[in-house]
Amino acid sequence: MPSIFQPFDQELPGKTEWDSPMFRLAQQQFLKAAQIMELDENIRDRLLFPQRSLTVSFPCRRDEYSQVETVFGYRVQHVLTMGPTKGGIRYHQDVNLGEVSALAMWMTWKCALMELPFGGAKGGVRIDPTKLSRAELQRLTRRYAMEITDIIGPDRDIPAPDMGTNEQVMAWFMDTYSQQVGYAVPAIVTGKPVVLGGSLGRTEATGRGLVYLICEAANHLGMDLTKSTAVVQGFGNVGSNAARFLAENRVKIIGVSDVSTGLHNANGLEVNSLLEYVREHGVLKGYPGAEEVSNSELLELKCDILAPCALQNQITAKNAGRLDCRLLAEGANGPTTLEADQILIEKDVFLLPDILGNAGGVTVSYFEWVQDTQNLTWTLEEINNRLHKIMVGAFDRTLLRSQRDKLDMRTAALIEGIQRVAKAKLLRGLFP
Ligand code: NAD
């Protein structure tokens, strides 16, 4: 759909505690949307920074007993207006306050867009989890959970998995919190194993939700998925599940990648065999039956659907002009810069923006929290039906706004979210 790009002339505030390339991107996207929707200036300035940011440093003992490392951790709550805050925990060597704050801001718009009763939050620890033993990972998680325990809680702020964390990490997190209060508190985190109060369908929810949206977008664009090809960057939780559900919809997967390599096969890759290979070898590198490509080459492969599901800042002014896809489905948070957005709009690439594209995860996290707080257990069918309804509803609202106001899909999705938060803020008024 041709979009009319609105000129954007908002200055960013000067250097602040949160300053980082990713936080600047989140702020710029927000300011562009705020300008177009003529957001009240007081509300705009209030939403430009997180309400609470906690930075902690703590010791982590390695398996070699005498070796103790000081590591940095964060928990950021962007908006406390909407209900408890919600957002994942990332373990990655590049994590910093600015990155976590950007992710927390996006969580606010995402929850509001999906009409979930949460504000946005995010957490992270600056460490490479692939370099830790299982015992080290457990000690790190327990100590980090203790360090942030004062500001989290089932009614306050509910963490979940993100890059570098998984169900097991959530189980240790839940156990640590429960040990402190003296009884089991399943609702303290989502994305737990099902036997600990986790929800059916949560693990694969982000990938599943993305593919529900791809089906809606294909329908809107008149694309036949059974004749379409896809490239997926990242083969972790989001990427591997997105690839799996795309394949179930008979889309031909011609490229995948992870941190170790990219793989290309124009005749199609067998997703189950890729999953089997990764289970055995840990990474994709060495997978037979495909040509190795770099991650940057992978993004430029000709395909119908490109799904970045790894890291931020992958599609920039440098490579956006060379992308050769019809549909860009963002599973990762912040994979595309503002300059790249503009190039893709001009190329008429249809975008499923991150706050919509990967919202399946937080939506099923919400279902998990509802089940935990009310002692309910829903079937997988109930969960997937509810997820489908919410994803399609948000897609329809975003597309409608995009068409009606002649906006690109990212700006339309942001405005949908921001508008809800702004309305709530005005209704609650100012204290004191
Ligand atoms: P994950 O840790 O399970 O997987 C990350 C994948 O990215 C791995 O395959 C890893 O090898 C790959 N990767 C890392 N560095 C790379 C690089 N330089 N180039 C290419 N690939 C690289 O993480 P995940 O949970 O799948 O998260 C991926 C993205 O999706 C993140 O942006 C995250 O914020 C976002 N997200 C995740 C969820 C969720 O439910 N897990 C929900 C919403 C958004």
XYZ file of C-alpha atoms and ligand atoms in Angstrom:
476
model
C 0.000 0.000 0.000
C 1.505 3.383 -0.922
C 2.032 5.433 2.243
C 2.552 9.113 2.656
C 5.505 9.712 4.920
C 4.905 12.617 7.255
C 7.929 14.859 7.707
C 9.361 14.512 11.172
C 11.047 17.483 12.774
C 11.086 16.771 16.503
C 14.391 17.356 18.248
C 15.474 14.675 20.696
C 16.239 15.890 24.213
C 19.946 16.246 25.010
C 22.046 13.434 26.394
C 20.346 11.654 29.294
C 21.085 8.664 31.550
C 19.257 6.407 29.103
C 21.103 7.567 26.006
C 21.985 4.780 23.527
C 21.328 4.186 19.815
C 18.379 1.931 20.597
C 16.777 4.336 23.075
C 17.183 7.140 20.552
C 15.396 4.987 17.954
C 12.520 4.298 20.351
C 12.266 8.003 21.219
C 12.396 9.076 17.570
C 9.660 6.643 16.585
C 7.547 7.898 19.497
C 8.146 11.575 18.689
C 7.258 11.046 15.038
C 3.960 9.418 16.037
C 3.335 12.094 18.719
C 3.811 14.839 16.150
C 1.406 13.260 13.672
C -1.283 12.590 16.270
C -0.739 16.058 17.844
C -0.220 14.521 21.249
C -0.549 16.852 24.242
C 2.968 18.182 24.884
C 2.916 17.488 28.620
C 1.932 13.878 28.045
C 4.519 13.584 25.277
C 7.341 14.734 27.533
C 6.145 12.445 30.313
C 6.212 9.379 28.045
C 9.613 10.128 26.563
C 11.433 8.621 29.579
C 10.863 5.559 31.758
C 9.154 6.134 35.092
C 11.517 3.842 37.028
C 14.962 2.539 36.131
C 16.888 0.272 38.463
C 20.571 -0.454 37.824
C 22.245 -3.112 39.937
C 25.713 -4.601 40.080
C 26.258 -7.927 41.793
C 28.767 -10.752 42.079
C 28.518 -13.959 40.093
C 30.666 -16.874 41.227
C 32.002 -18.999 38.365
C 32.368 -22.776 38.693
C 36.058 -22.168 39.330
C 35.333 -21.218 42.991
C 37.867 -18.418 43.338
C 36.616 -16.626 40.247
C 33.956 -14.001 40.994
C 32.725 -11.582 38.348
C 30.893 -8.317 38.887
C 27.997 -8.090 36.466
C 25.483 -5.347 35.688
C 21.740 -5.803 35.627
C 18.735 -3.589 34.934
C 14.979 -3.464 35.377
C 13.135 -0.577 33.769
C 9.423 0.241 34.128
C 8.315 2.685 31.471
C 4.678 3.406 32.356
C 2.927 2.526 35.632
C -0.432 4.015 34.631
C -2.059 1.025 32.958
C -1.774 -1.726 35.596
C 1.216 -3.861 36.536
C 4.197 -3.563 34.205
C 5.228 -6.431 31.971
C 8.299 -7.294 29.960
C 10.998 -9.855 29.361
C 14.492 -10.346 30.713
C 17.391 -10.359 28.279
C 20.802 -11.923 28.872
C 23.278 -10.608 26.313
C 26.797 -9.205 26.413
C 25.657 -5.854 24.925
C 22.754 -5.162 27.322
C 22.787 -1.633 28.774
C 20.357 0.776 30.427
C 19.460 2.463 27.135
C 18.685 -0.819 25.378
C 16.516 -2.070 28.241
C 14.713 1.288 28.372
C 13.971 1.209 24.642
C 12.570 -2.298 25.000
C 10.468 -1.162 27.995
C 9.018 1.739 25.974
C 8.113 -0.590 23.096
C 6.433 -2.915 25.599
C 4.166 -0.035 26.671
C 2.974 0.629 23.117
C 2.695 -3.115 22.416
C 0.531 -3.866 25.469
C -1.679 -0.857 24.720
C -2.015 -1.813 21.041
C -3.107 -5.323 22.064
C -5.426 -3.798 24.722
C -3.735 -5.724 27.547
C -3.941 -4.237 31.077
C -0.196 -3.676 31.471
C 2.397 -0.932 31.191
C 5.773 -1.695 29.623
C 8.892 -2.947 31.417
C 12.068 -4.793 30.545
C 15.043 -6.292 32.331
C 18.469 -7.445 31.380
C 21.860 -8.641 32.498
C 25.023 -7.751 30.608
C 26.508 -11.210 30.191
C 26.933 -13.766 27.405
C 24.783 -16.682 28.617
C 26.328 -19.062 26.069
C 29.607 -18.807 28.020
C 28.022 -19.905 31.344
C 27.568 -23.416 32.658
C 24.080 -24.431 33.794
C 25.100 -23.956 37.443
C 26.516 -20.484 36.709
C 23.368 -19.505 34.828
C 21.273 -20.599 37.799
C 23.369 -18.648 40.332
C 23.309 -15.556 38.119
C 19.528 -15.757 37.712
C 18.849 -16.234 41.422
C 21.046 -13.308 42.422
C 19.620 -11.025 39.726
C 16.076 -11.969 40.848
C 17.001 -11.026 44.445
C 18.526 -7.722 43.336
C 15.344 -6.561 41.604
C 12.882 -8.209 43.983
C 11.806 -4.923 45.626
C 10.238 -3.540 42.461
C 8.632 -6.687 41.002
C 5.583 -8.718 42.055
C 2.491 -10.371 40.545
C 0.559 -7.100 40.986
C 3.523 -4.822 40.295
C 5.826 -6.007 37.537
C 5.896 -9.445 35.931
C 9.043 -10.552 34.034
C 9.152 -13.090 31.169
C 11.765 -14.593 28.821
C 13.532 -12.626 26.097
C 16.790 -13.169 24.225
C 19.154 -15.443 26.119
C 16.568 -16.563 28.703
C 14.075 -19.427 28.593
C 11.586 -21.527 30.599
C 14.300 -22.887 32.889
C 15.521 -19.387 33.751
C 11.912 -18.406 34.548
C 11.565 -21.489 36.798
C 14.660 -20.455 38.828
C 13.349 -16.899 38.952
C 9.956 -18.052 40.243
C 11.608 -20.319 42.822
C 13.856 -17.534 44.125
C 10.935 -15.133 44.579
C 8.776 -17.854 46.165
C 11.557 -18.748 48.634
C 11.604 -15.131 49.813
C 7.878 -14.874 50.519
C 7.551 -18.445 51.824
C 4.966 -19.850 49.408
C 4.756 -20.597 45.675
C 4.023 -17.511 43.559
C 3.577 -18.739 39.977
C 2.273 -15.338 38.807
C 5.616 -13.620 39.482
C 6.862 -14.518 35.979
C 5.369 -15.796 32.746
C 6.965 -18.142 30.235
C 7.434 -20.793 32.968
C 7.297 -24.539 32.414
C 3.672 -25.719 32.349
C 4.045 -27.834 35.536
C 4.936 -24.665 37.467
C 1.876 -22.757 36.296
C 3.119 -21.912 32.821
C 0.622 -21.668 30.002
C 0.216 -24.099 27.165
C 1.291 -22.412 23.954
C 3.477 -19.720 25.565
C 6.822 -21.021 24.276
C 5.788 -20.825 20.647
C 3.341 -17.893 21.026
C 5.544 -15.170 19.533
C 6.305 -17.151 16.369
C 2.707 -18.340 16.126
C 1.344 -14.815 16.521
C 3.702 -13.515 13.839
C 2.487 -16.158 11.403
C -1.184 -15.376 12.193
C -0.382 -11.807 11.120
C 1.514 -12.918 8.007
C -1.624 -14.843 6.965
C -3.743 -11.697 7.469
C -1.221 -9.538 5.568
C -1.019 -12.061 2.721
C -4.776 -12.032 2.471
C -4.778 -8.229 2.371
C -2.031 -8.145 -0.293
C -3.550 -10.954 -2.376
C -0.470 -13.164 -1.873
C -0.845 -16.933 -2.141
C 1.190 -18.287 0.786
C 1.476 -21.729 -0.774
C 3.410 -20.116 -3.642
C 5.478 -17.842 -1.383
C 9.044 -18.018 -0.103
C 10.388 -16.838 3.248
C 13.712 -15.944 4.849
C 13.995 -15.972 8.650
C 16.876 -14.324 10.509
C 17.437 -15.846 13.967
C 16.655 -19.455 14.839
C 15.948 -19.142 18.566
C 12.550 -19.107 20.190
C 10.909 -16.604 17.834
C 12.693 -17.451 14.568
C 12.489 -21.236 14.762
C 8.798 -21.187 15.677
C 8.007 -18.615 12.981
C 9.778 -20.869 10.438
C 7.885 -23.904 11.738
C 4.441 -22.263 11.447
C 5.280 -20.737 8.053
C 6.197 -24.213 6.820
C 2.901 -25.538 8.247
C 1.195 -22.917 6.055
C 3.136 -24.385 3.092
C 5.434 -21.382 2.707
C 8.806 -22.422 1.260
C 11.610 -21.491 3.703
C 14.611 -20.636 1.527
C 16.879 -19.008 4.129
C 17.517 -19.141 7.885
C 20.318 -17.944 10.133
C 21.585 -17.733 13.671
C 24.653 -16.249 15.339
C 26.879 -18.942 13.746
C 25.898 -18.673 10.058
C 23.224 -18.126 7.418
C 21.850 -20.950 5.259
C 20.315 -20.651 1.804
C 18.626 -23.234 -0.375
C 16.402 -21.995 -3.209
C 14.651 -25.373 -3.280
C 13.570 -25.013 0.322
C 14.884 -26.015 3.740
C 13.265 -28.699 5.876
C 12.422 -26.939 9.178
C 12.106 -30.104 11.290
C 15.506 -31.268 10.148
C 16.989 -27.825 10.974
C 15.453 -28.052 14.454
C 16.862 -31.539 14.897
C 20.303 -30.336 13.787
C 20.241 -27.390 16.229
C 19.114 -29.675 19.083
C 22.141 -31.855 18.409
C 24.801 -29.266 17.512
C 23.579 -26.123 19.303
C 23.861 -23.931 16.188
C 23.064 -24.048 12.453
C 26.677 -24.011 11.273
C 27.635 -27.168 9.413
C 24.065 -28.071 8.400
C 24.362 -30.082 5.193
C 22.259 -29.446 2.104
C 22.426 -25.658 2.066
C 24.773 -22.954 0.909
C 26.359 -20.881 3.688
C 25.701 -17.133 3.496
C 26.474 -14.298 5.896
C 23.708 -12.737 7.961
C 23.880 -9.572 5.851
C 23.646 -11.565 2.583
C 20.707 -13.474 4.018
C 18.675 -10.287 4.512
C 19.127 -9.378 0.850
C 17.909 -12.699 -0.584
C 14.975 -12.399 -2.958
C 11.887 -13.685 -1.144
C 8.245 -12.851 -0.524
C 8.452 -12.728 3.283
C 11.456 -11.555 5.279
C 11.218 -12.145 9.037
C 14.013 -10.635 11.161
C 13.763 -12.577 14.439
C 17.186 -12.049 16.042
C 18.615 -8.683 17.023
C 17.902 -4.981 16.757
C 19.460 -2.672 14.150
C 19.627 -5.190 11.288
C 17.882 -3.215 8.548
C 19.479 0.194 8.187
C 19.947 2.951 5.594
C 22.879 0.868 4.305
C 21.017 -2.298 3.286
C 17.309 -1.325 3.168
C 17.549 -0.383 -0.510
C 18.801 -3.879 -1.339
C 16.044 -5.797 0.453
C 14.027 -7.815 -2.044
C 10.852 -8.849 -0.232
C 7.152 -7.984 -0.421
C 6.412 -8.351 3.266
C 8.665 -7.505 6.199
C 7.473 -9.316 9.334
C 9.356 -8.118 12.423
C 9.675 -10.789 15.088
C 12.661 -9.077 16.742
C 12.378 -5.823 18.644
C 13.789 -2.788 16.866
C 15.290 -4.543 13.807
C 14.696 -1.550 11.501
C 16.013 2.009 11.840
C 13.949 5.118 11.089
C 15.962 5.843 7.919
C 15.426 2.276 6.698
C 11.686 2.624 7.391
C 11.560 5.548 4.985
C 13.361 3.579 2.242
C 11.022 0.595 2.695
C 7.959 2.854 2.513
C 9.225 4.201 -0.812
C 9.832 0.617 -2.021
C 6.249 -0.248 -1.015
C 7.280 -3.120 1.262
C 4.346 -4.044 3.506
C 5.450 -3.912 7.153
C 4.288 -5.845 10.194
C 6.029 -3.631 12.779
C 7.621 -5.198 15.870
C 5.115 -3.918 18.425
C 2.422 -5.744 16.455
C 4.501 -8.542 14.876
C 5.946 -10.031 18.067
C 3.020 -9.224 20.384
C 1.874 -12.864 20.459
C 4.414 -13.478 23.232
C 3.101 -10.912 25.675
C -0.478 -11.801 24.772
C -0.058 -15.423 25.855
C 1.995 -14.184 28.829
C -1.113 -12.226 29.773
C -3.164 -15.440 29.477
C -0.608 -17.179 31.709
C -0.868 -14.426 34.338
C -4.688 -14.544 34.231
C -4.638 -18.336 34.697
C -2.111 -18.092 37.564
C -3.916 -15.327 39.437
C -7.290 -17.098 39.115
C -6.128 -20.726 39.377
C -7.468 -21.564 35.944
C -6.072 -23.843 33.254
C -7.044 -23.213 29.677
C -6.630 -25.716 26.838
C -4.235 -25.075 23.986
C -7.201 -24.638 21.695
C -8.700 -21.946 23.950
C -5.351 -20.177 24.092
C -4.710 -20.242 20.358
C -8.261 -19.116 19.589
C -7.953 -16.186 21.991
C -4.500 -15.340 20.631
C -5.781 -15.403 17.064
C -8.699 -13.118 17.914
C -6.481 -10.550 19.659
C -3.775 -10.584 16.950
C -6.289 -10.181 14.126
C -8.140 -7.431 16.027
C -4.903 -5.443 16.463
C -3.941 -6.032 12.815
C -7.341 -4.767 11.635
C -7.183 -1.645 13.834
C -3.659 -0.861 12.638
C -4.455 -1.418 8.961
C -7.620 0.660 9.228
C -5.751 3.583 10.789
C -2.951 3.246 8.257
C -5.398 3.416 5.340
C -7.664 6.072 6.823
C -4.884 8.456 7.895
C -2.463 7.501 5.080
C 0.217 6.367 7.504
C 2.849 3.676 7.327
C 2.010 0.589 9.427
C 4.613 1.329 12.138
C 3.308 4.824 12.789
C -0.274 3.574 12.702
C 0.502 0.847 15.275
C 2.377 3.283 17.505
C -0.460 5.800 17.420
C -2.982 3.076 18.320
C -0.898 2.239 21.391
C 0.127 5.764 22.403
C -3.423 7.041 22.124
C -4.678 4.499 24.663
C -1.910 5.324 27.139
C -2.416 9.088 26.715
C -6.143 8.705 27.340
C -5.517 6.703 30.524
C -2.997 9.254 31.756
C -5.431 12.140 31.231
C -8.229 10.250 33.001
C -6.071 9.422 36.017
C -4.977 13.058 36.323
C -1.891 14.375 38.034
C -0.729 13.593 41.564
C -0.661 15.696 43.747
P 16.681 -16.435 21.507
O 17.797 -16.179 22.430
O 15.798 -17.622 21.709
O 17.224 -16.531 19.994
C 17.989 -15.518 19.412
C 18.473 -16.025 18.050
O 19.185 -14.977 17.393
C 19.434 -17.208 18.150
O 19.181 -18.110 17.096
C 20.792 -16.557 17.971
O 21.781 -17.438 17.468
C 20.433 -15.491 16.951
N 21.420 -14.432 16.879
C 22.102 -13.830 17.891
N 22.960 -12.927 17.407
C 22.807 -12.930 16.070
C 23.405 -12.214 15.014
N 24.360 -11.322 15.238
N 22.994 -12.480 13.742
C 22.032 -13.397 13.520
N 21.424 -14.113 14.471
C 21.813 -13.875 15.729
O 15.830 -15.080 21.496
P 14.303 -14.887 21.096
O 13.491 -15.013 22.328
O 13.973 -15.701 19.899
O 14.308 -13.327 20.726
C 14.651 -12.856 19.436
C 14.077 -11.471 19.237
O 12.660 -11.512 19.427
C 14.583 -10.413 20.225
O 14.637 -9.164 19.563
C 13.498 -10.383 21.290
O 13.461 -9.142 21.979
C 12.275 -10.568 20.416
N 11.095 -11.071 21.139
C 11.096 -12.257 21.798
C 9.942 -12.689 22.431
C 9.850 -14.034 23.116
O 8.739 -14.425 23.486
N 10.924 -14.789 23.273
C 8.790 -11.894 22.429
C 8.817 -10.674 21.744
C 9.972 -10.278 21.095
